[in-house]
Coordinates of C-alpha atoms in Angstrom, one line a residue:
M567 CA 9.1 38.7 13.5
F568 CA 11.6 38.0 10.7
A569 CA 13.7 35.0 9.8
I570 CA 15.6 33.6 6.8
H571 CA 15.2 29.8 6.8
S572 CA 17.9 27.3 5.7
T573 CA 16.2 26.9 2.3
G574 CA 16.5 30.6 1.7
L575 CA 12.8 31.3 2.2
V576 CA 12.3 34.7 3.8
E577 CA 9.5 34.8 6.4
A578 CA 8.3 38.1 7.8
E579 CA 5.2 38.3 10.0
L580 CA 3.6 41.7 10.7
E581 CA 2.0 42.4 14.1
D582 CA -1.7 42.1 14.3
W583 CA -3.6 45.2 12.9
K584 CA -6.6 44.9 15.2
F585 CA -4.6 45.4 18.5
G586 CA -1.1 46.4 17.4
R587 CA -2.1 48.9 14.6
M588 CA 1.1 48.2 12.7
I589 CA 1.7 48.8 9.0
R590 CA 4.4 47.6 6.6
V591 CA 6.1 49.9 4.1
L592 CA 7.8 48.3 1.2
A593 CA 10.2 49.7 -1.5
V594 CA 12.4 48.4 -4.3
D595 CA 16.0 49.5 -4.2
D596 CA 18.2 48.5 -7.1
G597 CA 15.9 45.5 -7.8
H598 CA 15.8 44.4 -4.2
L599 CA 12.8 44.5 -1.9
V600 CA 13.2 46.6 1.3
F601 CA 10.6 46.8 4.0
N602 CA 10.1 47.9 7.6
D603 CA 7.2 48.0 10.1
F604 CA 5.8 51.2 11.6
K605 CA 3.1 52.2 14.1
H606 CA 0.1 53.5 12.3
D607 CA -0.4 57.2 12.3
T608 CA 3.1 57.8 13.6
W609 CA 5.1 60.4 11.6
P610 CA 7.5 60.7 9.9
I611 CA 8.1 57.3 8.4
V612 CA 11.8 56.8 7.7
L613 CA 12.6 53.8 5.5
V614 CA 16.4 53.4 4.9
T615 CA 16.7 51.4 1.7
W616 CA 20.5 51.2 1.7
P617 CA 22.4 50.1 3.7
P618 CA 20.1 47.2 4.7
R619 CA 18.8 46.8 8.2
I620 CA 20.8 44.2 10.2
G621 CA 19.9 40.7 9.4
R622 CA 18.2 41.6 6.1
N623 CA 21.1 41.7 3.7
F624 CA 19.6 39.1 1.3
A625 CA 22.0 39.8 -1.6
P626 CA 25.2 41.7 -0.6
R627 CA 26.1 44.4 -3.1
N628 CA 27.9 47.7 -3.2
G629 CA 26.2 51.0 -2.8
S630 CA 27.7 54.4 -3.4
H631 CA 25.1 56.3 -1.4
V632 CA 23.0 56.0 1.7
R633 CA 19.4 56.1 0.6
M634 CA 16.3 56.7 2.6
L635 CA 12.6 57.4 1.9
I636 CA 10.9 59.9 4.3
F637 CA 7.1 60.3 4.3
S638 CA 5.5 63.0 6.4
P639 CA 2.3 65.1 6.3
Q640 CA 4.5 68.1 7.3
P641 CA 7.0 69.6 4.8
V642 CA 10.5 68.3 5.4
H643 CA 13.1 71.2 5.7
K644 CA 16.3 69.2 6.1
V645 CA 17.5 65.7 6.9
S646 CA 20.9 65.1 8.5
M647 CA 22.6 61.9 9.5
S648 CA 25.7 60.5 11.2
I649 CA 27.2 57.0 11.5
D650 CA 28.1 55.7 15.0
S651 CA 27.8 59.3 16.4
G652 CA 30.4 60.5 13.9
P653 CA 30.3 63.8 11.9
V654 CA 26.9 65.0 11.0
Q655 CA 26.2 65.4 7.3
D656 CA 23.2 66.8 5.4
C657 CA 21.4 64.5 3.0
V658 CA 20.4 65.7 -0.5
Q659 CA 16.7 65.4 -1.5
E660 CA 16.2 64.0 -5.0
P661 CA 14.3 66.5 -7.1
Q662 CA 12.8 63.7 -9.3
L663 CA 11.6 61.7 -6.3
Q664 CA 10.6 64.0 -3.4
P665 CA 10.6 61.4 -0.6
L666 CA 14.1 60.2 -1.5
F667 CA 17.1 61.5 0.4
I668 CA 20.7 60.4 -0.4
L669 CA 24.2 60.9 0.9
P670 CA 27.5 59.7 -0.6
W671 CA 29.5 57.3 1.5
D672 CA 32.4 54.8 1.4
Q673 CA 30.9 51.4 2.0
G674 CA 34.3 49.8 2.5
L675 CA 34.7 51.6 5.9
Y676 CA 31.7 49.8 7.4
Q677 CA 32.2 46.0 7.4
S678 CA 30.4 45.1 10.7
V679 CA 27.4 46.2 12.6
H680 CA 26.9 50.0 12.7
T681 CA 24.2 52.5 13.6
I682 CA 22.9 55.5 11.6
Q683 CA 21.5 58.4 13.5
I684 CA 18.9 60.3 11.4
K685 CA 17.5 63.7 12.3
V686 CA 14.5 64.9 10.3
M687 CA 13.7 68.7 10.6
F688 CA 10.5 70.2 9.6
E689 CA 9.7 73.7 8.4
D690 CA 7.8 74.5 11.6
G691 CA 11.0 74.1 13.5
S692 CA 10.2 70.6 15.0
S693 CA 12.4 67.6 14.5
S694 CA 12.3 63.8 14.8
D695 CA 15.2 61.5 15.6
H696 CA 15.6 57.9 14.3
Q697 CA 18.1 55.1 14.4
H698 CA 18.9 52.4 11.8
R699 CA 21.2 49.5 12.6
F700 CA 22.8 48.1 9.5
S701 CA 25.3 45.6 8.2
V702 CA 26.5 45.4 4.6
T703 CA 28.1 42.0 5.4
S704 CA 27.3 39.1 7.7
V705 CA 30.0 40.1 10.1
G706 CA 28.7 40.6 13.6
E707 CA 25.1 39.5 12.8
T708 CA 25.5 36.2 14.7
D709 CA 26.0 38.2 17.9
I710 CA 22.5 39.6 17.6
F711 CA 19.8 37.6 19.5
D712 CA 16.3 38.0 18.0
L713 CA 13.6 36.1 19.8
G714 CA 11.2 36.5 16.9
S715 CA 13.7 35.0 14.5
V716 CA 14.2 32.0 16.9
V717 CA 10.4 31.4 17.1
L718 CA 10.0 31.5 13.3
R719 CA 12.9 29.1 12.8
I720 CA 11.5 26.5 15.1
D721 CA 10.1 23.4 13.4
L722 CA 6.7 23.3 15.1
S723 CA 5.9 19.9 13.5
S724 CA 8.9 18.3 15.2
V725 CA 8.1 20.1 18.5
F726 CA 4.5 18.7 18.4
K727 CA 5.7 15.2 17.5
L728 CA 8.2 15.3 20.4
A729 CA 5.5 16.5 22.8
F730 CA 3.2 13.7 21.7
T731 CA 6.0 11.1 22.1
L732 CA 6.7 12.3 25.7
S733 CA 3.0 12.3 26.5
V734 CA 2.6 8.7 25.4
C735 CA 5.7 7.7 27.4
V736 CA 4.4 9.4 30.5
C737 CA 0.9 7.7 30.1
V738 CA 2.1 4.2 29.2
C739 CA 5.6 3.5 30.5
P740 CA 4.9 3.7 34.2
L741 CA 1.9 1.4 34.0
V742 CA 3.8 -1.2 31.9
L743 CA 6.8 -1.1 34.3
L744 CA 4.5 -1.5 37.4
R745 CA 2.8 -4.5 35.8
L746 CA 5.9 -6.2 34.7
T747 CA 8.1 -5.6 37.8
R748 CA 5.7 -5.9 40.7
V749 CA 8.4 -4.6 43.0
K750 CA 8.2 -1.7 45.4
C751 CA 9.1 1.7 44.0
W752 CA 8.3 5.3 44.9
P753 CA 5.3 5.6 47.2
V754 CA 3.6 7.7 44.7
L755 CA 3.7 4.9 42.1
E756 CA 2.9 2.1 44.5
R757 CA -0.7 3.4 44.7
Y758 CA -1.2 2.3 41.1
H759 CA -0.2 -1.4 41.5
L760 CA -3.8 -2.3 42.0
L761 CA -4.8 -0.5 38.8
C762 CA -2.1 -2.3 36.8
S763 CA -3.3 -5.7 38.1
M764 CA -6.8 -5.3 36.8
D765 CA -6.9 -6.2 33.1
E766 CA -10.2 -4.5 32.4
L767 CA -8.6 -1.1 33.4
Y768 CA -5.0 -1.7 32.6
F769 CA -5.3 -2.7 28.9
P770 CA -7.7 0.2 27.8
L771 CA -5.5 2.7 29.6
V772 CA -2.3 1.4 27.9
V773 CA -3.7 0.6 24.5
Y774 CA -5.6 3.8 24.0
P775 CA -2.5 6.2 23.6
I776 CA -0.9 3.7 21.2
Y777 CA -4.1 3.5 19.1
L778 CA -4.2 7.2 19.1
L779 CA -0.9 7.1 17.3
V780 CA -1.5 4.3 14.8
G781 CA -5.3 4.1 14.4
P782 CA -7.7 6.3 12.5
W783 CA -9.6 9.0 14.5
C784 CA -12.5 9.2 12.1
A785 CA -13.6 8.8 8.5
A786 CA -15.8 11.4 6.9
E787 CA -16.4 13.5 3.8
V788 CA -13.7 16.0 4.4
M789 CA -14.2 17.5 0.9
T790 CA -17.1 17.5 -1.6
D791 CA -17.5 13.9 -2.7
R792 CA -14.1 13.0 -1.1
L793 CA -13.8 10.6 1.7
G794 CA -11.1 11.4 4.3
I795 CA -9.6 9.2 7.0
I796 CA -7.9 11.2 9.8
F797 CA -4.9 9.9 11.6
T798 CA -2.5 11.5 14.1
W799 CA 0.3 11.4 11.4
G800 CA -1.8 12.8 8.6
I801 CA -5.0 12.5 6.5
L802 CA -5.8 10.1 3.7
V803 CA -8.1 11.7 1.1
S804 CA -9.9 9.7 -1.5
D805 CA -9.5 10.7 -5.2
G806 CA -13.1 9.6 -5.8
G807 CA -12.1 5.9 -6.3
L808 CA -10.0 3.5 -4.4
Q809 CA -6.8 5.6 -4.4
F810 CA -5.9 7.8 -1.5
L811 CA -3.8 10.9 -1.4
Y812 CA -1.6 11.4 1.7
L813 CA -1.7 14.8 3.3
P814 CA 0.8 15.4 6.2
A815 CA -0.6 17.1 9.2
D816 CA 1.0 19.1 12.1
T817 CA -1.8 20.2 14.3
T818 CA -3.2 16.7 14.9
W819 CA 0.0 16.0 16.9
L820 CA -0.8 19.0 19.1
Y821 CA -4.5 18.0 19.5
A822 CA -3.4 14.5 20.5
T823 CA -0.9 15.8 23.0
V824 CA -3.4 18.2 24.6
H825 CA -6.0 15.3 24.9
L826 CA -3.5 13.0 26.6
A827 CA -2.4 15.7 29.0
S828 CA -5.8 17.1 29.9
V829 CA -8.0 13.9 29.7
H830 CA -6.1 10.6 29.6
F831 CA -3.4 11.3 32.2
P832 CA -5.9 12.8 34.7
V833 CA -8.1 9.7 34.3
I834 CA -5.2 7.4 35.1
L835 CA -4.5 9.5 38.3
L836 CA -8.1 9.6 39.4
V837 CA -8.8 5.8 38.8
G838 CA -5.6 4.8 40.5
N839 CA -6.2 7.0 43.5
I840 CA -9.9 5.8 43.8
L841 CA -8.8 2.1 43.7
A842 CA -6.0 2.7 46.3
E843 CA -8.4 4.5 48.7
K844 CA -11.0 1.8 48.4
C845 CA -8.4 -0.9 49.0
N846 CA -7.1 1.0 52.1
T847 CA -10.7 1.4 53.4
K848 CA -11.3 -2.3 53.2
K849 CA -8.1 -3.1 55.0
R850 CA -9.1 -0.9 57.9

């Protein structure tokens, strides 16, 4: 997955090695980092360093040649390429740098998204075909949907906070409304009128999600000789004295949401249904 954040930070995550067996090959072209991911033990490795792969043109510049690095355990006999299924041309291997193949081109002719077709031929007569989608400008890149980029751009902290807010509303608002209104509503909610009328059950069930937001979860030695107080919204860490350093937290919002959804909300449903069934039994 790959994304460029609004701050300019480049984030590129490589697939897990244990199961995916992916490797990343990096090169420096004219002072700029170029990389691509490949399946381990799959040959040849073709890394086009210019023009850049679509969505990875960090610093637009001019290039007089198409440049690519080709690694293979078999001797490479010839490399040919074409752009958008156009005329096929043979690349020239650099004698000073054996894996490097180049081909002169006119960059001005390719101002949107294009595709390079590459054919690598080996001395034993076999060949391998590869494709490289590129863009030397930003034209056309907005039309490309990349799910991985969308995932990396998501602000997970905001998502967790929103999920927690919705969980608190679901757990608290219906009970508060039932207690305040005392009017008939959906049959599903009417079963919880008795629950809302019992202070010893109503207040703990309503106050608990609110305390989960504002109150401390625990206080303990989170670092050596450092006291820490954990809240949903962050952690206060002692500096050894009476001063505390605030550390923002993201996963605590997720933990609180999971707890409300898997424990607190089911408890409300169970207690409400048990009280309603007992009340109906007595009426009979």
